[in-house]
Coordinates of C-alpha atoms in Angstrom, one line a residue:
M1 CA -9.0 14.5 -23.0
I2 CA -12.0 14.9 -25.3
E3 CA -13.1 18.0 -23.4
K4 CA -9.7 19.6 -23.8
I5 CA -9.7 18.9 -27.6
I6 CA -13.2 20.3 -28.0
A7 CA -12.2 23.4 -25.9
I8 CA -9.1 23.9 -28.2
L9 CA -11.2 23.4 -31.3
N10 CA -13.8 26.0 -30.0
E11 CA -10.9 28.5 -29.5
I12 CA -9.3 27.8 -32.9
T13 CA -12.5 27.9 -34.9
G14 CA -14.5 30.4 -32.9
A15 CA -17.3 27.8 -32.5
D16 CA -19.9 28.3 -29.8
A17 CA -19.9 26.0 -26.8
G18 CA -21.9 22.9 -27.7
E19 CA -21.5 23.4 -31.4
I20 CA -18.7 20.8 -31.7
Q21 CA -19.6 17.4 -30.3
P22 CA -17.4 14.3 -29.9
D23 CA -18.7 12.8 -33.1
T24 CA -18.7 16.0 -35.2
E25 CA -17.0 15.4 -38.6
L26 CA -14.4 18.2 -38.4
F27 CA -13.2 18.2 -42.0
A28 CA -16.4 17.2 -43.8
E29 CA -18.3 19.9 -42.0
G30 CA -15.7 22.5 -42.8
I31 CA -14.9 23.2 -39.2
L32 CA -11.2 22.3 -39.4
D33 CA -8.7 22.8 -42.3
S34 CA -5.0 22.1 -42.6
F35 CA -4.0 25.3 -40.8
G36 CA -6.5 24.6 -38.0
L37 CA -5.1 21.1 -37.7
V38 CA -1.6 22.6 -37.2
Q39 CA -2.9 25.0 -34.6
L40 CA -4.6 22.0 -32.8
L41 CA -1.5 19.9 -32.9
V42 CA 0.6 22.8 -31.4
A43 CA -2.0 23.3 -28.7
L44 CA -2.0 19.6 -27.9
E45 CA 1.8 19.7 -27.7
D46 CA 1.6 22.5 -25.3
Q47 CA -0.6 20.2 -23.2
G48 CA 2.1 17.5 -23.3
C49 CA 0.7 15.4 -26.1
T50 CA 2.7 15.1 -29.3
L51 CA 1.1 13.8 -32.5
D52 CA 3.2 13.8 -35.7
A53 CA 1.1 15.5 -38.4
A54 CA 3.0 13.6 -41.1
E55 CA 1.8 10.3 -39.7
L56 CA -1.8 11.2 -39.2
D57 CA -4.5 9.8 -41.5
R58 CA -7.3 12.3 -42.1
D59 CA -9.9 9.6 -41.4
A60 CA -8.2 8.8 -38.1
I61 CA -8.6 12.4 -36.9
S62 CA -11.9 13.3 -38.4
T63 CA -13.8 13.7 -35.1
P64 CA -12.8 15.0 -31.7
E65 CA -13.5 11.5 -30.3
K66 CA -10.9 9.9 -32.7
L67 CA -8.4 12.7 -31.9
A68 CA -8.8 12.1 -28.2
A69 CA -8.2 8.4 -28.7
L70 CA -5.0 9.1 -30.6
A71 CA -3.9 11.7 -28.0
E72 CA -4.5 9.3 -25.2
Q73 CA -2.4 6.6 -26.9
A74 CA 0.4 9.1 -27.6
G75 CA 0.4 10.0 -23.9

């Protein structure tokens, strides 16, 4: 799942392969903003994983690794 999330993030942000790592701080480093988060959630939903943006804590989704853990729990 983490590879999918990083691939989606690369597509959304235009980051080069390898630029976003599992422990990259997405918000603190300015890689992801609110609009990018919505794009990410829509892309994950297209993959069959639904996360409710209203219930997400920014700290809980601050890295691809944390996002992957939530996505795996959500199924």
